[in-house]
Amino acid sequence: MAELAKKYRVSRSYSSISHRLYDLLCQIDRGDGLSGSEQEWMKFYRFYEAIDIYRQMQEFTQLKFSYKATTYEDSFPSSNLYKILKRLDKNQPISPKDCQWLKEENLLETLAIIEKRDTLQKTVFAQLKNKYQATAHQDLSASSPLYKILKNLDADIQLSESELNWLEEHQLSETLSIVLEIEQTRHFAELKVKYKANKSEDSSLSSHLYKVLKKIDLENQLGEHDINFLKKRKLTETITLALDKFAASLKSKIQSGEPLSEADFDWIKQNGRDDVITFAIENYVASLKSKIQSGEPLSEADFDWIKQNKREDIITFAEKKRFAALKSKYEVSDYKDQTPSSPLYAILQKLDKGERLEPTDVAWLEENKLEASQPSNSYYGWQEERRYQGQRLLSGKIFTAYHKIEALFYEQEYKNTGNKWKLPNASSHWRKAGQPRSALKLTENLDFDKIKENKLKSALLTTRGGAFRDIDKLDDAQNCALKAIEYQPQSHHPYTLMGAICFERGQFLEGERWFNEAIKRGASPRDQDAEMKRVVKNAKNGKRREVVEYLLKKDPQRYAWAKAYRKREGGEDAQRKNS
């Protein structure tokens, strides 16, 4: 068992199946075949190497029968005869040494088969060399690379680059010429099929048809002579394909940005290929739109082309993109009108250029509203709660930009004219633009002793006090408000400011007193309500709750808007507890 196991490469021990395995190995060694179930049994136990040896032995037996070597008793794959017969079966050359071995083993019939084959191969090789003018190469052995090359050539198999290089290296120029002719003939036949010229029986390589088809394949323009040549032979499909192919090459030129030549334009006109012109126009339009999309400015030449070709659609496209970008910048993308004719587009362009709005523009912004939610900034610049349907367009970033432009305008007016009445206006706009520090800077170096008008002094101090209030410097704000009252006791503005300051400090009764004084001097309850809303929005959580509770207790109907802040405070408290 051990000897058989070694011979058939059974390396593992299987005590439970050793008897069955021994019987099968003996069966193989005697040259008897295995049944399908016996082979499956050996596979199941993974005796793969033994199965492989068995199959090689079966092949060896078949080869011995085919090549008259049955007298040779050894049927094991390691035999030298097995290797010789396999090479013989693959039509590979047998060395003189192997032939001598066959002779010594008295396998003369096998040797005769080899000699007969070699003689036939030499005859075929000689014939092929004559046919393909390769007689300069003396080697007649079937092992020569030339034999395989010529056989491929004769079987109409295209030669590889390495085979062509071999012919060139061995200076078989005549053979190479024949190869070239064969390749050209094949190419001509392929072109005839490709360009529907099979009606023509002409297969000569010197034929004008071959030249015309090569021109078409290389995407070269056909001359009038070539077209007439095809027409005479009724190759109308070929003409159509040629025109389409050249038109496709022009479109490819256009797409790559390469300019068309005069000859190209002449060809387009002569052949009525408006599709190429249309393609060129659409390609240029696409490039302009791509420029616009990427934010690249159009050149004068671009605008000239647009005018000449009456492509208002590109201008409209550019305006729409610009409008969309401005709406996004100023956070009004939810405004439904997307057409450049919208008044909003003209307004946003002005704001973006830093130009002042006309009163009609401001009125339009006040009258028109968004139809979706949008974050906005309050009068004093902090971010308000997200608003929903019905929000005026004069809010958020538009509101801020408008007041910043106005502030800069009045600042410049003051510098140009020296008129100090421009300063309260500039300061008020800076505050509305959310920049109270700019308002303070504007009024910080004023010499009030040199200002004669008490009304102007009061206005400057009131707006300065409001700016201090915006940055939570309530003591400074109070000082300004009180001085403003000294200068103009009958103006309601500083009294309203004092009322708001007191409410922000939590001094509600004192705040009410100041608000009442303001109403006596011409302020409206709406002014007080507006200040109350600002106080609530500006207050921190604890202070805000206190103000809200006071207002709702005082007048739940008048201050019903404060209920929303109470709900929000409750929600935030619950969230803090859960976290």
Coordinates of C-alpha atoms in Angstrom, one line a residue:
M1 CA 0.0 0.0 0.0
A2 CA 2.8 2.4 0.9
E3 CA 4.5 1.9 -2.5
L4 CA 1.3 2.6 -4.4
A5 CA 0.4 5.6 -2.2
K6 CA 3.8 7.1 -3.0
K7 CA 3.5 6.3 -6.7
Y8 CA 0.1 8.0 -7.0
R9 CA 0.9 10.8 -4.5
V10 CA -1.5 9.8 -1.7
S11 CA 0.1 11.6 1.2
R12 CA -2.5 11.2 3.9
S13 CA -3.6 8.2 5.9
Y14 CA -7.2 7.1 5.9
S15 CA -7.5 4.0 8.0
S16 CA -11.3 3.7 7.7
I17 CA -11.1 3.7 3.8
S18 CA -7.7 2.3 3.2
H19 CA -9.0 -1.0 1.9
R20 CA -11.2 0.7 -0.7
L21 CA -8.4 3.1 -1.7
Y22 CA -5.9 0.2 -2.1
D23 CA -8.3 -1.6 -4.4
L24 CA -8.8 1.4 -6.6
L25 CA -5.0 2.2 -6.8
C26 CA -4.4 -1.4 -7.8
Q27 CA -7.0 -1.1 -10.5
I28 CA -5.4 2.0 -11.9
D29 CA -1.9 0.4 -11.8
R30 CA -3.1 -2.6 -13.8
G31 CA -4.3 -0.2 -16.5
D32 CA -8.0 -0.8 -15.8
G33 CA -10.4 2.1 -16.1
L34 CA -12.3 3.6 -13.2
S35 CA -16.1 4.0 -13.4
G36 CA -17.7 7.4 -12.9
S37 CA -18.8 6.6 -9.3
E38 CA -15.3 5.4 -8.5
Q39 CA -13.8 8.7 -9.7
E40 CA -16.4 10.6 -7.7
W41 CA -15.5 8.6 -4.6
M42 CA -11.8 9.6 -5.0
K43 CA -12.8 13.3 -5.6
F44 CA -14.9 13.2 -2.5
Y45 CA -11.9 12.2 -0.4
R46 CA -9.8 14.7 -2.2
F47 CA -7.4 12.3 -4.0
Y48 CA -7.0 14.9 -6.7
E49 CA -3.4 14.1 -7.6
A50 CA -4.2 10.4 -8.0
I51 CA -7.1 11.3 -10.3
D52 CA -4.9 13.5 -12.3
I53 CA -2.3 10.8 -12.8
Y54 CA -5.1 8.4 -13.8
R55 CA -6.3 10.7 -16.5
Q56 CA -2.8 11.3 -17.8
M57 CA -2.4 7.5 -18.0
Q58 CA -5.7 7.3 -19.9
E59 CA -4.5 9.9 -22.3
F60 CA -1.1 8.1 -22.7
T61 CA -2.9 4.9 -23.6
Q62 CA -4.9 6.7 -26.3
L63 CA -1.8 8.4 -27.7
K64 CA 0.1 5.1 -27.9
F65 CA -2.8 3.6 -29.8
S66 CA -3.0 6.7 -32.2
Y67 CA 0.7 6.7 -32.9
K68 CA 1.3 2.9 -33.0
A69 CA 3.3 2.6 -29.8
T70 CA 1.2 0.0 -28.0
T71 CA 4.1 -2.4 -27.6
Y72 CA 5.6 0.0 -25.1
E73 CA 4.5 -1.4 -21.7
D74 CA 5.1 1.5 -19.4
S75 CA 1.9 3.6 -19.2
F76 CA 3.0 6.0 -16.3
P77 CA 3.0 9.7 -17.2
S78 CA 6.6 10.1 -16.2
S79 CA 7.6 8.1 -19.2
N80 CA 9.7 9.8 -21.9
L81 CA 7.4 8.3 -24.5
Y82 CA 4.4 10.2 -23.0
K83 CA 6.3 13.5 -23.5
I84 CA 7.2 12.6 -27.1
L85 CA 3.7 11.6 -28.1
K86 CA 2.2 14.8 -26.6
R87 CA 4.5 16.9 -28.7
L88 CA 3.8 14.8 -31.7
D89 CA 0.0 15.2 -31.1
K90 CA 0.5 19.0 -31.0
N91 CA 2.4 18.9 -34.2
Q92 CA 5.5 20.1 -32.5
P93 CA 9.0 19.2 -33.7
I94 CA 10.6 16.0 -32.3
S95 CA 14.4 16.3 -31.6
P96 CA 17.0 13.9 -33.1
K97 CA 17.7 12.7 -29.6
D98 CA 14.0 11.6 -29.1
C99 CA 14.0 10.0 -32.5
Q100 CA 17.1 8.0 -31.5
W101 CA 15.3 7.0 -28.2
L102 CA 12.3 5.7 -30.2
K103 CA 14.7 3.7 -32.4
E104 CA 16.4 2.1 -29.4
E105 CA 13.0 1.2 -27.9
N106 CA 12.1 -0.4 -31.3
L107 CA 9.1 1.9 -31.8
L108 CA 9.7 2.0 -35.5
E109 CA 6.2 2.6 -36.5
T110 CA 6.0 5.7 -34.3
L111 CA 9.3 6.8 -35.8
A112 CA 7.9 6.3 -39.3
I113 CA 4.9 8.5 -38.5
I114 CA 7.2 11.3 -37.3
E115 CA 9.4 11.0 -40.4
K116 CA 6.4 11.1 -42.7
R117 CA 5.1 14.1 -40.9
D118 CA 8.4 15.9 -41.1
T119 CA 8.7 15.2 -44.8
L120 CA 5.2 16.5 -45.4
Q121 CA 6.0 19.6 -43.3
K122 CA 9.2 20.3 -45.3
T123 CA 7.3 19.9 -48.5
V124 CA 4.5 22.3 -47.4
F125 CA 7.2 24.7 -46.0
A126 CA 9.0 24.7 -49.3
Q127 CA 5.8 25.3 -51.2
L128 CA 4.9 28.2 -48.9
K129 CA 8.3 29.7 -49.3
N130 CA 8.0 29.6 -53.0
K131 CA 4.5 31.0 -52.9
Y132 CA 5.4 33.9 -50.6
Q133 CA 8.9 34.4 -52.1
A134 CA 10.8 33.5 -48.9
T135 CA 13.3 31.0 -50.5
A136 CA 16.2 33.1 -49.3
H137 CA 15.6 31.7 -45.9
Q138 CA 17.4 28.3 -45.9
D139 CA 15.9 26.7 -42.8
L140 CA 13.3 24.0 -43.7
S141 CA 12.7 22.9 -40.2
A142 CA 9.1 23.1 -38.9
S143 CA 10.5 24.7 -35.8
S144 CA 11.5 27.8 -37.8
P145 CA 9.3 30.9 -36.9
L146 CA 9.0 31.4 -40.7
Y147 CA 6.9 28.2 -41.0
K148 CA 4.3 29.4 -38.6
I149 CA 4.3 32.9 -40.2
L150 CA 3.7 31.5 -43.7
K151 CA 1.0 29.1 -42.4
N152 CA -0.8 32.1 -40.8
L153 CA -0.4 34.1 -44.0
D154 CA -1.8 31.2 -46.1
A155 CA -4.7 30.8 -43.7
D156 CA -5.6 34.5 -44.1
I157 CA -4.7 35.2 -40.5
Q158 CA -3.5 38.7 -39.9
L159 CA 0.2 38.8 -38.9
S160 CA 1.1 40.2 -35.5
E161 CA 3.6 43.1 -35.1
S162 CA 6.3 40.7 -33.8
E163 CA 5.9 38.5 -36.9
L164 CA 6.2 41.4 -39.2
N165 CA 9.3 42.6 -37.3
W166 CA 10.8 39.0 -37.7
L167 CA 10.3 39.2 -41.5
E168 CA 12.0 42.6 -41.6
E169 CA 14.9 41.5 -39.4
H170 CA 15.5 38.6 -41.8
Q171 CA 15.3 40.9 -44.8
L172 CA 12.5 39.0 -46.4
S173 CA 11.4 42.2 -48.3
E174 CA 9.5 40.3 -51.1
T175 CA 7.5 38.4 -48.5
L176 CA 6.7 41.7 -46.7
S177 CA 5.5 43.2 -50.0
I178 CA 3.1 40.2 -50.5
V179 CA 2.0 40.7 -46.9
L180 CA 1.3 44.4 -47.5
E181 CA -0.6 43.6 -50.6
I182 CA -2.7 41.0 -48.8
E183 CA -3.4 43.5 -46.0
Q184 CA -4.4 46.2 -48.4
T185 CA -6.7 43.8 -50.3
R186 CA -8.3 42.9 -47.0
H187 CA -8.5 46.6 -46.1
F188 CA -10.1 47.4 -49.5
A189 CA -12.7 44.6 -48.9
E190 CA -13.5 45.9 -45.4
L191 CA -13.9 49.5 -46.7
K192 CA -16.3 48.4 -49.4
V193 CA -18.5 46.7 -46.8
K194 CA -18.2 49.6 -44.4
Y195 CA -19.1 52.3 -46.9
K196 CA -21.7 50.3 -48.9
A197 CA -19.6 49.9 -52.1
N198 CA -20.1 46.2 -52.5
K199 CA -21.9 46.8 -55.8
S200 CA -18.5 47.5 -57.4
E201 CA -16.7 44.4 -58.4
D202 CA -13.4 46.3 -58.7
S203 CA -10.9 44.8 -56.2
S204 CA -7.7 46.2 -57.7
L205 CA -5.5 48.0 -55.3
S206 CA -4.7 50.6 -58.0
S207 CA -8.4 51.3 -58.4
H208 CA -9.6 54.9 -57.8
L209 CA -12.4 53.4 -55.7
Y210 CA -9.8 52.2 -53.1
K211 CA -8.3 55.7 -53.0
V212 CA -11.8 57.3 -52.6
L213 CA -12.8 54.9 -49.8
K214 CA -9.5 55.6 -47.9
K215 CA -10.2 59.3 -48.2
I216 CA -13.6 58.8 -46.6
D217 CA -12.2 56.6 -43.8
L218 CA -9.5 59.3 -43.0
E219 CA -12.3 61.9 -42.9
N220 CA -10.9 63.8 -45.8
Q221 CA -13.0 66.0 -48.0
L222 CA -14.0 64.4 -51.3
G223 CA -13.5 66.5 -54.4
E224 CA -16.1 67.0 -57.1
H225 CA -14.2 64.4 -59.3
D226 CA -14.5 61.8 -56.5
I227 CA -18.3 62.5 -56.0
N228 CA -18.8 62.1 -59.8
F229 CA -16.8 58.9 -59.8
L230 CA -19.2 57.4 -57.2
K231 CA -22.3 58.8 -58.9
K232 CA -21.3 57.1 -62.2
R233 CA -21.1 53.8 -60.4
K234 CA -24.5 54.5 -58.7
L235 CA -22.8 54.3 -55.2
T236 CA -25.3 56.7 -53.7
E237 CA -25.2 55.2 -50.2
T238 CA -21.4 55.6 -50.3
I239 CA -21.8 59.3 -51.2
T240 CA -24.3 59.8 -48.3
L241 CA -21.9 58.1 -45.8
A242 CA -19.0 60.1 -47.1
L243 CA -20.8 63.4 -46.6
D244 CA -22.1 62.4 -43.2
K245 CA -18.6 61.3 -42.1
F246 CA -17.0 64.6 -43.2
A247 CA -19.8 66.6 -41.6
A248 CA -19.1 64.6 -38.4
S249 CA -15.4 65.5 -38.6
L250 CA -16.3 69.2 -38.9
K251 CA -18.6 69.0 -35.9
S252 CA -15.8 67.4 -34.0
K253 CA -13.5 70.3 -35.0
I254 CA -16.2 72.7 -33.8
Q255 CA -16.6 70.9 -30.5
S256 CA -12.8 71.0 -29.8
G257 CA -12.7 74.7 -30.5
E258 CA -10.7 74.4 -33.7
P259 CA -11.7 77.0 -36.3
L260 CA -13.2 75.8 -39.6
S261 CA -11.2 76.7 -42.8
E262 CA -12.6 78.6 -45.8
A263 CA -12.5 75.2 -47.7
D264 CA -14.7 73.8 -44.9
F265 CA -17.3 76.6 -45.2
D266 CA -17.2 76.2 -49.0
W267 CA -18.0 72.5 -48.6
I268 CA -20.8 73.2 -46.2
K269 CA -22.4 75.6 -48.7
Q270 CA -21.9 73.4 -51.7
N271 CA -23.5 70.4 -50.0
G272 CA -26.2 72.3 -48.2
R273 CA -25.1 71.0 -44.8
D274 CA -27.1 73.4 -42.6
D275 CA -26.9 70.8 -39.8
V276 CA -23.2 71.7 -39.4
I277 CA -24.0 75.4 -39.2
T278 CA -26.8 74.7 -36.7
F279 CA -24.4 72.5 -34.7
A280 CA -21.8 75.3 -34.7
I281 CA -24.3 77.8 -33.5
E282 CA -25.7 75.6 -30.7
N283 CA -22.1 74.7 -29.7
Y284 CA -21.2 78.4 -29.4
V285 CA -24.5 79.1 -27.5
A286 CA -23.6 76.2 -25.1
S287 CA -20.1 77.7 -24.6
L288 CA -21.6 81.1 -23.8
K289 CA -24.1 79.6 -21.3
S290 CA -21.2 77.7 -19.7
K291 CA -19.3 81.0 -19.4
I292 CA -22.3 82.6 -17.8
Q293 CA -22.9 79.6 -15.5
S294 CA -19.3 79.7 -14.2
G295 CA -19.5 83.5 -13.7
E296 CA -17.0 84.3 -16.5
P297 CA -17.9 87.6 -18.1
L298 CA -18.8 87.6 -21.8
S299 CA -16.5 89.5 -24.2
E300 CA -17.4 92.3 -26.6
A301 CA -17.1 89.7 -29.4
D302 CA -19.6 87.5 -27.6
F303 CA -22.1 90.4 -27.3
D304 CA -21.6 91.3 -31.0
W305 CA -22.3 87.7 -32.0
I306 CA -25.5 87.6 -29.8
K307 CA -26.8 90.8 -31.5
Q308 CA -25.9 89.7 -35.0
N309 CA -27.6 86.3 -34.5
K310 CA -30.5 87.8 -32.5
R311 CA -30.0 85.3 -29.7
E312 CA -31.9 87.2 -27.0
D313 CA -32.4 83.8 -25.3
I314 CA -28.8 84.0 -24.2
I315 CA -29.2 87.4 -22.7
T316 CA -32.4 86.1 -20.9
F317 CA -30.4 83.1 -19.7
A318 CA -27.7 85.4 -18.3
E319 CA -30.2 87.7 -16.7
K320 CA -32.0 84.8 -15.1
K321 CA -28.7 83.3 -13.7
R322 CA -27.7 86.8 -12.4
F323 CA -31.2 87.3 -10.8
A324 CA -31.1 83.8 -9.2
A325 CA -27.6 84.6 -7.8
L326 CA -28.7 87.9 -6.4
K327 CA -31.8 86.4 -4.8
S328 CA -29.6 83.8 -3.2
K329 CA -27.1 86.4 -2.0
Y330 CA -29.9 88.5 -0.4
E331 CA -31.8 85.4 0.8
V332 CA -35.0 86.0 -1.1
S333 CA -34.8 82.8 -3.3
D334 CA -38.3 82.0 -2.3
Y335 CA -39.7 84.9 -4.3
K336 CA -41.5 83.2 -7.1
D337 CA -41.0 85.6 -10.0
Q338 CA -37.9 84.5 -11.8
T339 CA -38.1 86.7 -14.8
P340 CA -35.5 89.5 -15.2
S341 CA -38.4 91.9 -15.9
S342 CA -39.3 91.7 -12.2
P343 CA -38.9 95.0 -10.3
L344 CA -37.0 93.0 -7.6
Y345 CA -34.2 92.3 -10.1
A346 CA -33.6 96.0 -10.8
I347 CA -33.7 96.7 -7.1
L348 CA -31.2 93.9 -6.2
Q349 CA -28.8 95.1 -9.0
K350 CA -28.9 98.6 -7.4
L351 CA -28.2 97.3 -4.0
D352 CA -25.4 95.1 -5.2
K353 CA -23.8 98.1 -6.9
G354 CA -24.2 100.2 -3.8
E355 CA -26.7 102.5 -5.5
R356 CA -29.5 104.3 -3.6
L357 CA -33.1 103.1 -4.1
E358 CA -35.8 105.3 -5.4
P359 CA -38.8 106.0 -3.0
T360 CA -40.9 103.9 -5.4
D361 CA -38.5 101.0 -5.0
V362 CA -38.7 101.1 -1.2
A363 CA -42.5 101.3 -1.5
W364 CA -42.6 98.3 -3.8
L365 CA -40.4 96.3 -1.3
E366 CA -42.8 97.3 1.5
E367 CA -45.9 96.2 -0.5
N368 CA -44.5 92.9 -1.8
K369 CA -44.0 89.8 0.3
L370 CA -42.3 86.4 0.3
E371 CA -44.4 83.2 0.2
A372 CA -42.1 81.0 2.2
S373 CA -40.0 81.1 5.3
Q374 CA -36.8 83.3 5.4
P375 CA -34.5 84.4 8.3
S376 CA -34.5 88.1 8.8
N377 CA -32.7 90.7 10.8
S378 CA -34.4 93.0 13.3
Y379 CA -34.4 96.7 13.4
Y380 CA -31.3 96.5 15.6
G381 CA -29.5 93.8 13.6
W382 CA -29.9 90.6 15.7
Q383 CA -31.4 87.7 14.0
E384 CA -35.1 87.4 14.5
E385 CA -37.2 84.2 14.6
R386 CA -37.8 82.6 11.2
R387 CA -40.7 84.2 9.5
Y388 CA -43.2 82.6 7.3
Q389 CA -45.8 83.5 4.7
G390 CA -46.4 87.3 4.3
Q391 CA -42.9 88.6 5.2
R392 CA -42.1 91.9 3.5
L393 CA -39.3 92.0 1.0
L394 CA -37.9 95.0 2.8
S395 CA -36.4 92.8 5.5
G396 CA -33.3 90.6 6.1
K397 CA -30.3 91.3 4.0
I398 CA -32.2 93.6 1.6
F399 CA -33.2 95.7 4.7
T400 CA -29.6 95.8 5.9
A401 CA -28.1 96.6 2.5
Y402 CA -30.7 99.4 1.9
H403 CA -29.9 101.1 5.2
K404 CA -26.2 100.7 4.9
I405 CA -26.3 102.5 1.5
E406 CA -28.5 105.2 3.0
A407 CA -26.1 105.6 5.9
L408 CA -23.1 106.0 3.6
F409 CA -25.0 108.5 1.5
Y410 CA -25.9 110.8 4.5
E411 CA -22.3 110.5 5.8
Q412 CA -21.0 111.7 2.4
E413 CA -23.6 114.5 2.3
Y414 CA -22.4 115.6 5.7
K415 CA -18.8 115.6 4.5
N416 CA -19.7 117.5 1.4
T417 CA -22.0 120.1 3.0
G418 CA -21.1 120.2 6.7
N419 CA -24.8 120.1 7.4
K420 CA -25.0 118.3 10.8
W421 CA -28.7 117.4 10.3
K422 CA -27.3 114.7 8.0
L423 CA -25.7 113.0 11.0
P424 CA -28.9 111.9 12.8
N425 CA -30.1 110.4 9.5
A426 CA -26.8 108.6 8.9
S427 CA -26.8 107.4 12.5
S428 CA -30.4 106.1 12.3
H429 CA -29.6 104.1 9.1
W430 CA -26.4 102.6 10.6
R431 CA -28.5 101.4 13.5
K432 CA -31.1 99.9 11.1
A433 CA -28.2 98.3 9.2
G434 CA -27.2 96.5 12.3
Q435 CA -24.0 98.6 12.8
P436 CA -24.6 100.8 15.9
R437 CA -20.9 101.2 16.5
S438 CA -20.6 103.0 13.1
A439 CA -23.4 105.3 14.4
L440 CA -21.4 106.0 17.6
K441 CA -18.2 106.6 15.7
L442 CA -20.0 109.1 13.5
T443 CA -21.1 111.2 16.5
E444 CA -18.3 110.6 19.0
N445 CA -16.2 113.8 18.3
L446 CA -19.0 116.3 18.1
D447 CA -18.6 119.6 20.1
F448 CA -22.2 120.2 21.3
D449 CA -21.2 123.7 22.5
K450 CA -20.7 124.7 18.9
I451 CA -24.1 123.5 17.8
K452 CA -26.6 126.3 18.2
E453 CA -29.9 124.4 17.5
N454 CA -31.2 122.6 20.6
K455 CA -33.5 120.5 18.3
L456 CA -30.4 119.2 16.5
K457 CA -28.5 118.5 19.7
S458 CA -31.5 116.5 21.0
A459 CA -31.8 114.5 17.8
L460 CA -28.0 113.7 17.8
L461 CA -28.1 112.7 21.5
T462 CA -31.3 110.6 21.0
T463 CA -29.8 108.6 18.1
R464 CA -26.5 108.3 19.9
G465 CA -28.3 107.0 23.0
G466 CA -30.2 104.5 20.8
A467 CA -26.9 103.2 19.5
F468 CA -25.6 102.8 23.1
R469 CA -28.8 100.9 23.9
D470 CA -28.2 98.6 20.9
I471 CA -24.8 97.5 22.3
D472 CA -26.3 97.1 25.8
K473 CA -24.5 100.2 27.3
L474 CA -27.7 101.3 29.1
D475 CA -26.0 103.9 31.4
D476 CA -24.5 105.7 28.5
A477 CA -27.8 105.5 26.6
Q478 CA -29.6 107.0 29.6
N479 CA -27.1 109.9 29.9
C480 CA -27.7 110.7 26.2
A481 CA -31.5 110.5 26.6
L482 CA -31.6 112.8 29.6
K483 CA -29.4 115.4 27.9
A484 CA -31.6 115.2 24.9
I485 CA -34.6 115.9 27.1
E486 CA -32.8 119.0 28.5
Y487 CA -32.2 120.3 25.1
Q488 CA -35.7 119.7 23.8
P489 CA -38.2 118.8 26.5
Q490 CA -41.2 118.7 24.1
S491 CA -39.8 116.0 21.8
H492 CA -41.2 112.6 22.4
H493 CA -38.2 110.7 21.0
P494 CA -35.9 110.8 24.1
Y495 CA -38.8 109.9 26.4
T496 CA -39.6 106.8 24.3
L497 CA -35.9 105.9 24.5
M498 CA -35.9 106.3 28.3
G499 CA -39.0 104.1 28.5
A500 CA -37.3 101.3 26.5
I501 CA -34.1 101.6 28.6
C502 CA -36.2 101.1 31.8
F503 CA -38.0 98.1 30.4
E504 CA -34.7 96.5 29.4
R505 CA -33.5 97.0 33.1
G506 CA -36.7 95.4 34.4
Q507 CA -38.0 98.8 35.8
F508 CA -41.5 98.4 34.3
L509 CA -43.4 101.0 36.3
E510 CA -40.7 103.6 35.6
G511 CA -40.7 102.6 31.9
E512 CA -44.5 103.1 31.8
R513 CA -44.1 106.6 33.3
W514 CA -41.6 107.6 30.6
F515 CA -43.8 106.1 27.8
N516 CA -46.8 108.1 29.1
E517 CA -44.7 111.2 29.0
A518 CA -43.8 110.4 25.4
I519 CA -47.5 110.0 24.5
K520 CA -48.2 113.4 26.1
R521 CA -45.7 114.9 23.7
G522 CA -47.1 113.3 20.5
A523 CA -45.8 109.7 20.5
S524 CA -48.4 107.0 19.5
P525 CA -49.1 103.8 21.3
R526 CA -47.8 102.1 18.2
D527 CA -44.3 103.6 19.0
Q528 CA -44.5 102.1 22.4
D529 CA -45.6 98.7 21.1
A530 CA -42.7 98.7 18.6
E531 CA -40.2 99.4 21.3
M532 CA -41.8 96.6 23.5
K533 CA -41.2 94.1 20.7
R534 CA -37.6 95.1 20.3
V535 CA -37.1 94.9 24.1
V536 CA -38.5 91.3 24.1
K537 CA -36.5 90.2 21.2
N538 CA -33.3 91.7 22.6
A539 CA -33.7 90.3 26.1
K540 CA -31.9 87.3 27.4
N541 CA -34.1 84.2 28.4
G542 CA -34.7 85.0 32.0
K543 CA -35.3 88.7 31.5
R544 CA -37.4 88.0 28.4
R545 CA -39.8 85.8 30.4
E546 CA -40.1 88.6 33.0
V547 CA -41.0 91.2 30.4
V548 CA -43.5 88.9 28.6
E549 CA -45.3 88.0 31.8
Y550 CA -45.6 91.7 32.8
L551 CA -47.0 92.7 29.4
L552 CA -49.5 89.8 29.2
K553 CA -50.7 90.6 32.7
K554 CA -51.1 94.3 31.9
D555 CA -53.0 93.9 28.7
P556 CA -53.3 90.3 27.2
Q557 CA -55.2 91.5 24.2
R558 CA -52.8 94.4 23.2
Y559 CA -49.8 92.3 23.8
A560 CA -51.1 89.0 22.5
W561 CA -48.0 88.7 20.2
A562 CA -46.0 88.0 23.4
K563 CA -47.7 84.6 23.8
A564 CA -45.5 83.2 21.1
Y565 CA -42.4 84.1 23.2
R566 CA -43.9 82.4 26.3
K567 CA -44.5 79.2 24.3
R568 CA -40.9 79.3 23.0
E569 CA -39.5 79.9 26.5
G570 CA -41.5 76.8 27.7
G571 CA -40.2 74.7 24.9
E572 CA -36.6 75.7 25.6
D573 CA -37.0 75.0 29.3
A574 CA -38.3 71.5 28.5
Q575 CA -35.4 70.9 26.2
R576 CA -32.9 71.9 28.8
K577 CA -34.4 69.6 31.4
N578 CA -34.4 66.6 29.0
S579 CA -30.7 67.3 28.1

